[in-house]
PDB file of C-alpha atoms in Angstrom:
ATOM      1  CA  MET O  13      -1.409 -24.025  13.019  1.00 33.00           C
ATOM      2  CA  PRO O  14      -3.776 -23.818   9.999  1.00 38.00           C
ATOM      3  CA  ARG O  15      -2.119 -22.836   6.756  1.00 41.00           C
ATOM      4  CA  THR O  16      -4.190 -21.539   3.843  1.00 43.00           C
ATOM      5  CA  GLY O  17      -3.760 -19.728   0.594  1.00 49.00           C
ATOM      6  CA  GLN O  18      -2.401 -19.832  -2.936  1.00 76.00           C
ATOM      7  CA  ILE O  19      -1.066 -16.312  -3.565  1.00 86.00           C
ATOM      8  CA  THR O  20       2.721 -16.165  -3.376  1.00 87.00           C
ATOM      9  CA  GLU O  21       5.423 -13.910  -4.787  1.00 90.00           C
ATOM     10  CA  GLU O  22       5.947 -16.429  -7.589  1.00 90.00           C
ATOM     11  CA  TYR O  23       2.225 -16.478  -8.361  1.00 89.00           C
ATOM     12  CA  LEU O  24       2.081 -12.681  -8.691  1.00 91.00           C
ATOM     13  CA  LEU O  25       5.204 -12.449 -10.845  1.00 92.00           C
ATOM     14  CA  ALA O  26       3.817 -15.138 -13.156  1.00 90.00           C
ATOM     15  CA  LEU O  27       0.730 -13.046 -13.916  1.00 89.00           C
ATOM     16  CA  THR O  28       0.693 -10.771 -16.925  1.00 91.00           C
ATOM     17  CA  PRO O  29       0.675  -7.052 -16.028  1.00 90.00           C
ATOM     18  CA  ARG O  30      -2.888  -6.782 -17.360  1.00 92.00           C
ATOM     19  CA  ASP O  31      -4.133  -9.689 -15.232  1.00 91.00           C
ATOM     20  CA  CYS O  32      -2.418  -8.348 -12.124  1.00 91.00           C
ATOM     21  CA  LEU O  33      -3.904  -4.882 -12.575  1.00 92.00           C
ATOM     22  CA  TRP O  34      -7.337  -6.350 -13.284  1.00 91.00           C
ATOM     23  CA  ASN O  35      -7.335  -8.481 -10.140  1.00 89.00           C
ATOM     24  CA  PHE O  36      -5.474  -6.244  -7.682  1.00 92.00           C
ATOM     25  CA  HIS O  37      -5.249  -2.710  -9.200  1.00 92.00           C
ATOM     26  CA  PHE O  38      -1.478  -2.807  -8.602  1.00 94.00           C
ATOM     27  CA  THR O  39       1.342  -4.486 -10.516  1.00 94.00           C
ATOM     28  CA  ALA O  40       3.139  -7.473  -8.999  1.00 94.00           C
ATOM     29  CA  LEU O  41       6.232  -5.442  -8.112  1.00 95.00           C
ATOM     30  CA  GLU O  42       4.086  -2.724  -6.546  1.00 95.00           C
ATOM     31  CA  ILE O  43       2.263  -5.291  -4.397  1.00 95.00           C
ATOM     32  CA  LEU O  44       5.563  -6.763  -3.216  1.00 94.00           C
ATOM     33  CA  GLU O  45       6.918  -3.327  -2.309  1.00 94.00           C
ATOM     34  CA  LEU O  46       3.666  -2.267  -0.669  1.00 94.00           C
ATOM     35  CA  ALA O  47       3.605  -5.407   1.495  1.00 93.00           C
ATOM     36  CA  LYS O  48       6.983  -4.339   2.899  1.00 92.00           C
ATOM     37  CA  VAL O  49       6.212  -0.671   3.526  1.00 93.00           C
ATOM     38  CA  PHE O  50       2.793  -1.544   5.007  1.00 93.00           C
ATOM     39  CA  ASP O  51       4.713  -3.438   7.693  1.00 92.00           C
ATOM     40  CA  ILE O  52       2.361  -6.427   7.578  1.00 92.00           C
ATOM     41  CA  PRO O  53       3.695  -9.193   9.864  1.00 91.00           C
ATOM     42  CA  ASP O  54       4.937 -12.202   7.904  1.00 85.00           C
ATOM     43  CA  PRO O  55       3.060 -14.401   8.475  1.00 87.00           C
ATOM     44  CA  PHE O  56      -0.026 -12.442   9.484  1.00 92.00           C
ATOM     45  CA  LYS O  57      -1.882 -14.508  12.100  1.00 90.00           C
ATOM     46  CA  THR O  58      -5.481 -14.111  13.172  1.00 89.00           C
ATOM     47  CA  HIS O  59      -6.619 -14.653  16.753  1.00 88.00           C
ATOM     48  CA  ASN O  60      -7.503 -18.245  15.822  1.00 87.00           C
ATOM     49  CA  GLN O  61      -3.994 -18.679  14.409  1.00 86.00           C
ATOM     50  CA  TYR O  62      -4.908 -18.779  10.738  1.00 86.00           C
ATOM     51  CA  ALA O  63      -1.711 -17.709   8.999  1.00 88.00           C
ATOM     52  CA  PHE O  64      -1.249 -15.769   5.761  1.00 89.00           C
ATOM     53  CA  LEU O  65       1.944 -14.629   4.087  1.00 90.00           C
ATOM     54  CA  ALA O  66       2.250 -10.833   4.106  1.00 92.00           C
ATOM     55  CA  VAL O  67       2.090 -10.707   0.296  1.00 93.00           C
ATOM     56  CA  GLU O  68      -0.888 -13.052   0.277  1.00 92.00           C
ATOM     57  CA  ALA O  69      -2.709 -11.020   2.927  1.00 91.00           C
ATOM     58  CA  LEU O  70      -2.253  -7.757   1.030  1.00 94.00           C
ATOM     59  CA  ALA O  71      -3.216  -9.313  -2.313  1.00 92.00           C
ATOM     60  CA  LEU O  72      -6.446 -10.746  -0.889  1.00 91.00           C
ATOM     61  CA  LEU O  73      -7.304  -7.358   0.614  1.00 92.00           C
ATOM     62  CA  LEU O  74      -6.646  -5.619  -2.708  1.00 93.00           C
ATOM     63  CA  ALA O  75      -8.712  -8.197  -4.601  1.00 90.00           C
ATOM     64  CA  CYS O  76     -11.683  -7.640  -2.309  1.00 88.00           C
ATOM     65  CA  PHE O  77     -11.447  -3.841  -2.365  1.00 90.00           C
ATOM     66  CA  HIS O  78     -10.762  -3.523  -6.086  1.00 88.00           C
ATOM     67  CA  LEU O  79     -13.255  -6.042  -7.442  1.00 81.00           C
ATOM     68  CA  GLY O  80     -15.924  -5.465  -4.791  1.00 77.00           C
ATOM     69  CA  CYS O  81     -16.699  -9.158  -5.017  1.00 70.00           C
ATOM     70  CA  ASP O  82     -18.259 -11.483  -2.493  1.00 73.00           C
ATOM     71  CA  GLN O  83     -15.883 -13.410  -0.267  1.00 74.00           C
ATOM     72  CA  PHE O  84     -17.216 -16.632  -1.794  1.00 75.00           C
ATOM     73  CA  GLU O  85     -15.502 -15.670  -5.068  1.00 78.00           C
ATOM     74  CA  LEU O  86     -12.185 -15.257  -3.274  1.00 78.00           C
ATOM     75  CA  VAL O  87     -12.711 -18.576  -1.493  1.00 78.00           C
ATOM     76  CA  SER O  88     -13.183 -20.440  -4.756  1.00 75.00           C
ATOM     77  CA  LYS O  89     -10.586 -18.533  -6.793  1.00 79.00           C
ATOM     78  CA  TYR O  90      -7.754 -18.627  -4.268  1.00 79.00           C
ATOM     79  CA  GLN O  91      -8.647 -21.867  -2.458  1.00 75.00           C
ATOM     80  CA  GLN O  92      -9.305 -20.290   0.916  1.00 76.00           C
ATOM     81  CA  TYR O  93     -11.576 -21.260   3.781  1.00 76.00           C
ATOM     82  CA  GLN O  94     -14.558 -18.987   4.370  1.00 75.00           C
ATOM     83  CA  LEU O  95     -14.008 -18.764   8.126  1.00 74.00           C
ATOM     84  CA  SER O  96     -10.311 -17.981   7.848  1.00 80.00           C
ATOM     85  CA  LEU O  97     -10.855 -15.423   5.083  1.00 82.00           C
ATOM     86  CA  SER O  98     -13.586 -13.533   6.933  1.00 82.00           C
ATOM     87  CA  GLU O  99     -11.586 -13.487  10.165  1.00 87.00           C
ATOM     88  CA  PHE O 100      -8.380 -12.448   8.423  1.00 88.00           C
ATOM     89  CA  PHE O 101     -10.057  -9.676   6.404  1.00 88.00           C
ATOM     90  CA  ASN O 102     -11.517  -7.907   9.427  1.00 89.00           C
ATOM     91  CA  GLU O 103      -8.370  -8.260  11.533  1.00 92.00           C
ATOM     92  CA  LEU O 104      -6.053  -7.038   8.767  1.00 93.00           C
ATOM     93  CA  ILE O 105      -8.298  -4.012   8.208  1.00 93.00           C
ATOM     94  CA  GLU O 106      -8.135  -3.118  11.905  1.00 92.00           C
ATOM     95  CA  TYR O 107      -4.379  -3.725  12.061  1.00 94.00           C
ATOM     96  CA  LEU O 108      -3.612  -1.461   9.102  1.00 93.00           C
ATOM     97  CA  ASP O 109      -5.922   1.280  10.337  1.00 91.00           C
ATOM     98  CA  LYS O 110      -4.211   1.349  13.742  1.00 91.00           C
ATOM     99  CA  ARG O 111      -0.707   0.907  12.329  1.00 91.00           C
ATOM    100  CA  TRP O 112      -0.992   3.838   9.933  1.00 91.00           C
ATOM    101  CA  ALA O 113      -3.553   6.023  11.713  1.00 87.00           C
ATOM    102  CA  HIS O 114      -0.992   8.819  12.062  1.00 87.00           C
ATOM    103  CA  LEU O 115      -0.905   9.265   8.272  1.00 87.00           C
ATOM    104  CA  LEU O 116      -4.575  10.253   8.218  1.00 85.00           C
ATOM    105  CA  ASN O 117      -4.413  12.497  11.280  1.00 82.00           C
ATOM    106  CA  CYS O 118      -3.714  16.210  11.297  1.00 79.00           C
ATOM    107  CA  ASN O 119      -0.143  16.592  12.529  1.00 76.00           C
ATOM    108  CA  SER O 120       2.982  18.444  11.495  1.00 77.00           C
ATOM    109  CA  GLU O 121       4.811  15.369  10.201  1.00 80.00           C
ATOM    110  CA  GLY O 122       4.974  13.986   6.687  1.00 77.00           C
ATOM    111  CA  VAL O 123       2.590  15.535   4.173  1.00 82.00           C
ATOM    112  CA  LEU O 124       1.528  18.250   6.657  1.00 84.00           C
ATOM    113  CA  HIS O 125       5.030  19.343   7.591  1.00 86.00           C
ATOM    114  CA  PRO O 126       5.162  23.176   7.694  1.00 86.00           C
ATOM    115  CA  ASP O 127       7.474  23.198   4.664  1.00 88.00           C
ATOM    116  CA  GLN O 128       4.923  21.146   2.737  1.00 88.00           C
ATOM    117  CA  LEU O 129       2.135  23.562   3.650  1.00 90.00           C
ATOM    118  CA  LEU O 130       3.996  26.339   1.853  1.00 91.00           C
ATOM    119  CA  ILE O 131       4.194  24.167  -1.268  1.00 91.00           C
ATOM    120  CA  TYR O 132       0.440  23.588  -1.131  1.00 91.00           C
ATOM    121  CA  VAL O 133      -0.164  27.327  -0.744  1.00 91.00           C
ATOM    122  CA  ASP O 134       1.969  28.009  -3.822  1.00 92.00           C
ATOM    123  CA  VAL O 135       0.273  25.428  -6.067  1.00 90.00           C
ATOM    124  CA  ILE O 136      -3.235  26.486  -5.003  1.00 90.00           C
ATOM    125  CA  THR O 137      -2.401  30.156  -5.566  1.00 90.00           C
ATOM    126  CA  ALA O 138      -0.849  29.286  -8.944  1.00 89.00           C
ATOM    127  CA  HIS O 139      -4.221  27.908 -10.048  1.00 86.00           C
ATOM    128  CA  SER O 140      -5.960  31.279  -9.721  1.00 82.00           C
ATOM    129  CA  ALA O 141      -7.153  30.953  -6.136  1.00 86.00           C
ATOM    130  CA  PRO O 142      -7.681  34.507  -4.833  1.00 88.00           C
ATOM    131  CA  LEU O 143      -7.020  33.365  -1.240  1.00 87.00           C
ATOM    132  CA  THR O 144      -3.221  33.463  -1.122  1.00 87.00           C
ATOM    133  CA  ASN O 145      -2.684  31.681   2.206  1.00 88.00           C
ATOM    134  CA  CYS O 146      -4.885  28.610   1.617  1.00 90.00           C
ATOM    135  CA  PHE O 147      -3.185  25.204   1.838  1.00 90.00           C
ATOM    136  CA  ALA O 148      -6.169  22.804   1.987  1.00 88.00           C
ATOM    137  CA  PHE O 149      -9.924  22.386   1.615  1.00 87.00           C
ATOM    138  CA  LEU O 150     -12.255  20.971   4.253  1.00 84.00           C
ATOM    139  CA  ASP O 151     -15.210  18.720   3.517  1.00 82.00           C
ATOM    140  CA  CYS O 152     -16.589  15.286   4.331  1.00 83.00           C
ATOM    141  CA  THR O 153     -17.861  12.325   2.343  1.00 84.00           C
ATOM    142  CA  ILE O 154     -21.015  10.306   2.995  1.00 87.00           C
ATOM    143  CA  GLN O 155     -20.791   6.520   2.695  1.00 87.00           C
ATOM    144  CA  GLU O 156     -24.035   4.579   2.388  1.00 88.00           C
ATOM    145  CA  ILE O 157     -24.392   1.547   4.667  1.00 86.00           C
ATOM    146  CA  CYS O 158     -26.820  -1.316   5.078  1.00 89.00           C
ATOM    147  CA  CYS O 159     -29.857  -0.346   7.152  1.00 88.00           C
ATOM    148  CA  PRO O 160     -29.008  -1.220  10.791  1.00 85.00           C
ATOM    149  CA  SER O 161     -31.273  -3.625  12.639  1.00 82.00           C
ATOM    150  CA  VAL O 162     -31.434  -1.304  15.675  1.00 83.00           C
ATOM    151  CA  ASP O 163     -30.892   2.421  16.324  1.00 83.00           C
ATOM    152  CA  GLN O 164     -31.559   3.212  12.677  1.00 85.00           C
ATOM    153  CA  GLU O 165     -32.111   6.914  13.335  1.00 85.00           C
ATOM    154  CA  VAL O 166     -28.512   7.325  14.546  1.00 85.00           C
ATOM    155  CA  CYS O 167     -27.119   6.541  11.102  1.00 87.00           C
ATOM    156  CA  TYR O 168     -29.880   8.122   9.031  1.00 90.00           C
ATOM    157  CA  ASN O 169     -28.625  11.054   6.976  1.00 87.00           C
ATOM    158  CA  ARG O 170     -31.471  13.463   6.275  1.00 86.00           C
ATOM    159  CA  TYR O 171     -29.563  15.260   3.534  1.00 85.00           C
ATOM    160  CA  LYS O 172     -29.005  12.146   1.406  1.00 86.00           C
ATOM    161  CA  LYS O 173     -32.030  10.284   2.831  1.00 90.00           C
ATOM    162  CA  ILE O 174     -29.995   7.122   3.352  1.00 89.00           C
ATOM    163  CA  HIS O 175     -28.390   5.283   6.247  1.00 91.00           C
ATOM    164  CA  ALA O 176     -24.764   6.278   6.156  1.00 90.00           C
ATOM    165  CA  LEU O 177     -21.485   7.071   7.856  1.00 88.00           C
ATOM    166  CA  LYS O 178     -19.761  10.435   7.412  1.00 86.00           C
ATOM    167  CA  THR O 179     -16.004  10.537   7.028  1.00 84.00           C
ATOM    168  CA  SER O 180     -13.674  13.495   7.376  1.00 80.00           C
ATOM    169  CA  MET O 181     -10.924  13.218   9.990  1.00 76.00           C
ATOM    170  CA  GLY O 182     -12.451   9.999  11.310  1.00 78.00           C
ATOM    171  CA  THR O 183     -15.758   8.243  10.713  1.00 84.00           C
ATOM    172  CA  PHE O 184     -19.014   9.211  12.417  1.00 83.00           C
ATOM    173  CA  GLU O 185     -22.726   8.409  12.394  1.00 84.00           C
ATOM    174  CA  GLY O 186     -24.668   9.719   9.414  1.00 85.00           C
ATOM    175  CA  GLN O 187     -26.895  12.001  11.520  1.00 85.00           C
ATOM    176  CA  ARG O 188     -23.948  14.111  12.714  1.00 86.00           C
ATOM    177  CA  ASN O 189     -23.519  17.578  11.248  1.00 83.00           C
ATOM    178  CA  ASN O 190     -20.259  18.924   9.867  1.00 81.00           C
ATOM    179  CA  ASN O 191     -19.462  21.007  12.939  1.00 84.00           C
ATOM    180  CA  TYR O 192     -19.627  17.906  15.127  1.00 85.00           C
ATOM    181  CA  LEU O 193     -17.158  16.169  12.807  1.00 84.00           C
ATOM    182  CA  LEU O 194     -14.878  19.197  12.929  1.00 83.00           C
ATOM    183  CA  LYS O 195     -14.899  19.417  16.729  1.00 85.00           C
ATOM    184  CA  SER O 196     -14.431  15.676  17.247  1.00 83.00           C
ATOM    185  CA  SER O 197     -11.522  15.532  14.823  1.00 82.00           C
ATOM    186  CA  ASN O 198      -9.480  17.980  16.939  1.00 84.00           C
ATOM    187  CA  ILE O 199      -8.144  19.551  13.747  1.00 84.00           C
ATOM    188  CA  LEU O 200      -8.322  23.179  14.836  1.00 85.00           C
ATOM    189  CA  PRO O 201      -6.191  22.886  18.014  1.00 86.00           C
ATOM    190  CA  GLN O 202      -3.593  21.013  15.974  1.00 86.00           C
ATOM    191  CA  LEU O 203      -3.557  23.604  13.198  1.00 86.00           C
ATOM    192  CA  ALA O 204      -3.080  26.281  15.843  1.00 85.00           C
ATOM    193  CA  GLU O 205       0.280  24.680  16.653  1.00 85.00           C
ATOM    194  CA  PHE O 206       1.921  24.720  13.218  1.00 87.00           C
ATOM    195  CA  ALA O 207      -0.178  26.322  10.430  1.00 86.00           C
ATOM    196  CA  PHE O 208       1.609  29.683  10.233  1.00 86.00           C
ATOM    197  CA  TRP O 209       3.721  31.633   7.783  1.00 86.00           C
ATOM    198  CA  PRO O 210       7.381  31.294   8.804  1.00 84.00           C
ATOM    199  CA  GLY O 211       9.216  34.328  10.131  1.00 78.00           C
ATOM    200  CA  ILE O 212       6.110  36.375  10.979  1.00 77.00           C
ATOM    201  CA  PRO O 213       6.319  38.411  14.240  1.00 74.00           C
ATOM    202  CA  GLU O 214       4.098  37.152  17.056  1.00 72.00           C
ATOM    203  CA  ASP O 215       2.276  40.489  17.258  1.00 72.00           C
ATOM    204  CA  ALA O 216       1.306  40.436  13.569  1.00 73.00           C
ATOM    205  CA  PRO O 217      -2.428  40.439  12.714  1.00 71.00           C
ATOM    206  CA  ILE O 218      -3.972  36.972  12.525  1.00 69.00           C
ATOM    207  CA  HIS O 219      -4.818  37.239   8.829  1.00 68.00           C
ATOM    208  CA  GLU O 220      -1.154  37.938   8.049  1.00 74.00           C
ATOM    209  CA  CYS O 221       0.350  35.004   9.946  1.00 84.00           C
ATOM    210  CA  ASN O 222      -2.143  32.130   9.687  1.00 86.00           C
ATOM    211  CA  LEU O 223      -2.276  29.540   6.933  1.00 88.00           C
ATOM    212  CA  ILE O 224      -5.883  28.807   6.054  1.00 88.00           C
ATOM    213  CA  VAL O 225      -8.138  25.850   5.271  1.00 88.00           C
ATOM    214  CA  PHE O 226     -11.016  26.790   2.963  1.00 88.00           C
ATOM    215  CA  ARG O 227     -14.423  25.460   4.015  1.00 83.00           C
ATOM    216  CA  ASP O 228     -18.056  25.711   3.017  1.00 80.00           C
ATOM    217  CA  PRO O 229     -20.401  27.903   5.112  1.00 77.00           C
ATOM    218  CA  ALA O 230     -21.702  24.888   7.072  1.00 74.00           C
ATOM    219  CA  TYR O 231     -18.617  24.983   9.298  1.00 77.00           C
ATOM    220  CA  ARG O 232     -18.167  27.458  12.127  1.00 74.00           C
ATOM    221  CA  CYS O 233     -15.711  30.347  11.960  1.00 77.00           C
ATOM    222  CA  ASN O 234     -12.131  29.996  13.128  1.00 82.00           C
ATOM    223  CA  ALA O 235      -8.807  31.769  12.700  1.00 83.00           C
ATOM    224  CA  HIS O 236      -7.579  28.906  10.490  1.00 85.00           C
ATOM    225  CA  LEU O 237     -10.789  28.523   8.473  1.00 86.00           C
ATOM    226  CA  ALA O 238     -12.076  30.679   5.634  1.00 86.00           C
ATOM    227  CA  SER O 239     -15.378  30.416   3.782  1.00 85.00           C
ATOM    228  CA  PRO O 240     -17.140  31.991   0.784  1.00 87.00           C
ATOM    229  CA  PHE O 241     -19.018  35.258   1.153  1.00 83.00           C
ATOM    230  CA  SER O 242     -22.542  34.157   1.983  1.00 78.00           C
ATOM    231  CA  ASN O 243     -24.769  37.118   2.885  1.00 73.00           C
ATOM    232  CA  ASP O 244     -27.610  38.277   0.656  1.00 73.00           C
ATOM    233  CA  ASN O 245     -25.931  41.509  -0.385  1.00 79.00           C
ATOM    234  CA  ILE O 246     -22.565  40.360  -1.689  1.00 83.00           C
ATOM    235  CA  THR O 247     -20.955  42.514  -4.346  1.00 87.00           C
ATOM    236  CA  GLN O 248     -20.062  41.426  -7.863  1.00 88.00           C
ATOM    237  CA  GLU O 249     -16.415  41.301  -6.839  1.00 89.00           C
ATOM    238  CA  GLN O 250     -17.219  39.045  -3.886  1.00 87.00           C
ATOM    239  CA  CYS O 251     -19.328  36.800  -6.109  1.00 89.00           C
ATOM    240  CA  GLU O 252     -16.421  36.414  -8.538  1.00 89.00           C
ATOM    241  CA  TRP O 253     -14.103  35.675  -5.596  1.00 89.00           C
ATOM    242  CA  ASN O 254     -16.451  32.888  -4.493  1.00 87.00           C
ATOM    243  CA  GLN O 255     -16.555  31.385  -7.975  1.00 89.00           C
ATOM    244  CA  GLU O 256     -12.778  31.383  -8.324  1.00 89.00           C
ATOM    245  CA  MET O 257     -12.269  29.666  -4.962  1.00 89.00           C
ATOM    246  CA  LEU O 258     -15.013  27.119  -5.599  1.00 87.00           C
ATOM    247  CA  GLN O 259     -13.474  26.198  -8.943  1.00 86.00           C
ATOM    248  CA  VAL O 260     -10.234  25.263  -7.193  1.00 86.00           C
ATOM    249  CA  GLN O 261     -12.115  23.494  -4.392  1.00 85.00           C
ATOM    250  CA  ILE O 262     -13.989  21.294  -6.867  1.00 83.00           C
ATOM    251  CA  GLU O 263     -10.720  20.171  -8.444  1.00 78.00           C
ATOM    252  CA  VAL O 264      -9.378  19.106  -5.055  1.00 74.00           C
ATOM    253  CA  GLU O 265     -12.583  17.339  -4.026  1.00 76.00           C
ATOM    254  CA  HIS O 266     -12.295  15.048  -7.028  1.00 81.00           C
ATOM    255  CA  GLY O 267     -10.046  13.116  -4.646  1.00 80.00           C
ATOM    256  CA  PHE O 268     -13.144  11.773  -2.849  1.00 81.00           C
ATOM    257  CA  ARG O 269     -14.367  10.215  -6.088  1.00 84.00           C
ATOM    258  CA  VAL O 270     -10.914   8.800  -6.855  1.00 88.00           C
ATOM    259  CA  VAL O 271     -11.084   6.657  -3.700  1.00 89.00           C
ATOM    260  CA  VAL O 272     -14.351   4.896  -4.533  1.00 88.00           C
ATOM    261  CA  ASN O 273     -13.520   4.638  -8.236  1.00 89.00           C
ATOM    262  CA  ASN O 274     -10.321   2.790  -7.393  1.00 90.00           C
ATOM    263  CA  PHE O 275     -11.978   0.513  -4.841  1.00 91.00           C
ATOM    264  CA  PRO O 276     -15.654  -0.199  -5.698  1.00 90.00           C
ATOM    265  CA  PHE O 277     -16.036  -2.357  -2.576  1.00 90.00           C
ATOM    266  CA  LEU O 278     -16.609   0.898  -0.672  1.00 88.00           C
ATOM    267  CA  ASN O 279     -19.776   1.507  -2.694  1.00 87.00           C
ATOM    268  CA  VAL O 280     -21.327  -1.915  -2.029  1.00 85.00           C
ATOM    269  CA  PHE O 281     -23.562  -0.676   0.772  1.00 85.00           C
ATOM    270  CA  GLN O 282     -25.140  -4.111   1.325  1.00 84.00           C
ATOM    271  CA  LYS O 283     -21.807  -5.285   2.756  1.00 83.00           C
ATOM    272  CA  MET O 284     -21.505  -2.303   5.098  1.00 86.00           C
ATOM    273  CA  GLN O 285     -23.129  -3.888   8.160  1.00 86.00           C
ATOM    274  CA  ILE O 286     -21.938  -1.852  11.112  1.00 82.00           C
ATOM    275  CA  PHE O 287     -22.735  -4.436  13.805  1.00 84.00           C
ATOM    276  CA  THR O 288     -20.924  -7.347  12.130  1.00 81.00           C
ATOM    277  CA  SER O 289     -17.979  -5.737  10.299  1.00 83.00           C
ATOM    278  CA  PRO O 290     -15.417  -2.976  11.002  1.00 85.00           C
ATOM    279  CA  VAL O 291     -17.152  -0.642   8.559  1.00 86.00           C
ATOM    280  CA  ARG O 292     -15.683   2.450  10.234  1.00 86.00           C
ATOM    281  CA  HIS O 293     -12.231   1.315   9.113  1.00 89.00           C
ATOM    282  CA  TYR O 294     -13.090   0.480   5.499  1.00 90.00           C
ATOM    283  CA  TYR O 295     -12.985   3.988   4.049  1.00 90.00           C
ATOM    284  CA  GLN O 296      -9.785   4.803   5.963  1.00 90.00           C
ATOM    285  CA  ILE O 297      -8.094   1.797   4.373  1.00 93.00           C
ATOM    286  CA  GLY O 298      -9.469   2.827   0.983  1.00 92.00           C
ATOM    287  CA  VAL O 299      -7.800   6.221   1.434  1.00 91.00           C
ATOM    288  CA  LEU O 300      -4.501   4.599   2.478  1.00 93.00           C
ATOM    289  CA  LEU O 301      -4.544   2.338  -0.580  1.00 95.00           C
ATOM    290  CA  THR O 302      -5.438   5.288  -2.818  1.00 94.00           C
ATOM    291  CA  ASN O 303      -2.551   7.291  -1.379  1.00 93.00           C
ATOM    292  CA  ALA O 304      -0.237   4.333  -1.983  1.00 94.00           C
ATOM    293  CA  LEU O 305      -1.433   4.097  -5.579  1.00 94.00           C
ATOM    294  CA  ASN O 306      -0.891   7.840  -5.941  1.00 93.00           C
ATOM    295  CA  CYS O 307       2.719   7.415  -4.806  1.00 93.00           C
ATOM    296  CA  PHE O 308       3.246   4.945  -7.664  1.00 94.00           C
ATOM    297  CA  HIS O 309       1.078   6.739 -10.241  1.00 92.00           C
ATOM    298  CA  PRO O 310       0.174  10.397  -9.500  1.00 90.00           C
ATOM    299  CA  ASN O 311      -3.593  10.850  -9.794  1.00 88.00           C
ATOM    300  CA  GLN O 312      -5.536  13.567 -11.619  1.00 86.00           C
ATOM    301  CA  VAL O 313      -5.557  15.944  -8.646  1.00 86.00           C
ATOM    302  CA  SER O 314      -1.800  15.676  -8.192  1.00 87.00           C
ATOM    303  CA  GLN O 315      -1.212  16.215 -11.905  1.00 88.00           C
ATOM    304  CA  ARG O 316      -3.711  19.057 -12.160  1.00 86.00           C
ATOM    305  CA  PHE O 317      -1.923  21.017  -9.455  1.00 86.00           C
ATOM    306  CA  ASP O 318       1.560  19.915 -10.505  1.00 87.00           C
ATOM    307  CA  CYS O 319       2.158  18.685  -6.953  1.00 87.00           C
ATOM    308  CA  PRO O 320       4.020  15.339  -7.068  1.00 89.00           C
ATOM    309  CA  PRO O 321       3.350  12.890  -4.215  1.00 90.00           C
ATOM    310  CA  PRO O 322       6.129  11.519  -1.994  1.00 90.00           C
ATOM    311  CA  LEU O 323       7.856   8.235  -2.734  1.00 92.00           C
ATOM    312  CA  ILE O 324       6.090   5.217  -1.288  1.00 93.00           C
ATOM    313  CA  ASN O 325       8.724   4.570   1.398  1.00 90.00           C
ATOM    314  CA  GLU O 326       8.730   8.259   2.354  1.00 89.00           C
ATOM    315  CA  TYR O 327       4.970   8.346   2.812  1.00 90.00           C
ATOM    316  CA  PHE O 328       4.748   5.148   4.858  1.00 89.00           C
ATOM    317  CA  CYS O 329       7.309   6.161   7.447  1.00 81.00           C
ATOM    318  CA  ASN O 330       7.346   5.073  11.095  1.00 65.00           C
ATOM    319  CA  SER O 331       6.598   8.483  12.564  1.00 56.00           C
ATOM    320  CA  GLY O 332       4.091   8.247  15.400  1.00 50.00           C
ATOM    321  CA  ILE O 333       4.652   4.531  16.059  1.00 48.00           C
ATOM    322  CA  ASP O 334       6.192   3.486  19.353  1.00 46.00           C
ATOM    323  CA  ASN O 335       5.725  -0.247  19.470  1.00 40.00           C
ATOM    324  CA  GLU O 336       4.343  -2.605  16.876  1.00 44.00           C
ATOM    325  CA  ASP O 337       3.121  -4.922  19.633  1.00 43.00           C
ATOM    326  CA  ASN O 338       0.470  -2.335  20.479  1.00 40.00           C
ATOM    327  CA  TYR O 339      -1.163  -3.018  17.128  1.00 39.00           C
ATOM    328  CA  MET O 340      -1.572  -6.756  17.284  1.00 40.00           C
TER     329      MET O 340
END
């Protein structure tokens, strides 16, 4: 069985905090803890039986995502083999995305537990949002990719005028509109199961019992979606209402920028080759890593809304996982 690699627990602990943060964006102790809660098999084996220690596998992934460097740099710096590194990188990405997919889905566990929704409503309302039953904001992000060799029109985004993938609850071709993303994500049927004020009679009006996600006018109407006033004859009061909601929405949407600022690899569009790499999984993993970093060090959005994140072992719980063998 091939054995490669130079990154060990001892190696990480021997680094200065500055060097560790520069190379991996996490401290040594954070990497060691994250390797455990990520549930990476130790050793992590590729289909050709290249083996990597769990800590080594995570550190190499972090180095690639944080530095945005070419794999050749990792090969020379950490004494890896190009074939093993490329194979390992893609398979670890797919493993983590499947293993923790439930954390990025819309369900009533974890950060979207009904009790948590009430906390989000309170902190959003406390920041001058006039909509007093809003717990989240809906939008998507557009990730530029390398121009595909075939079927280029499928990924061409006419709004940005680039070839891209669109990510919201899942990743889709750049030509898709926001309503397609919304329907494919299955968010609305799931919200209809748990996004309600507690203790409200069943015969109460919808606007009195539903918790709401605020959206832009591009999305269709729904009992759990609210949007700005958008007709040509809105009143001054309605215009002010729009401005107040949009101010809060902008603060929340800074989270999109946090992801790519933390992990510049996601902005290297030349590496985003959809027919040779699992590009659809890259942004999902970037979000998972950003959420993990937020658990250790609350980001600007969390601090702005005075809404502390869960502990790292609380966030990466086993809810939704039946059998680890299904993910290897």
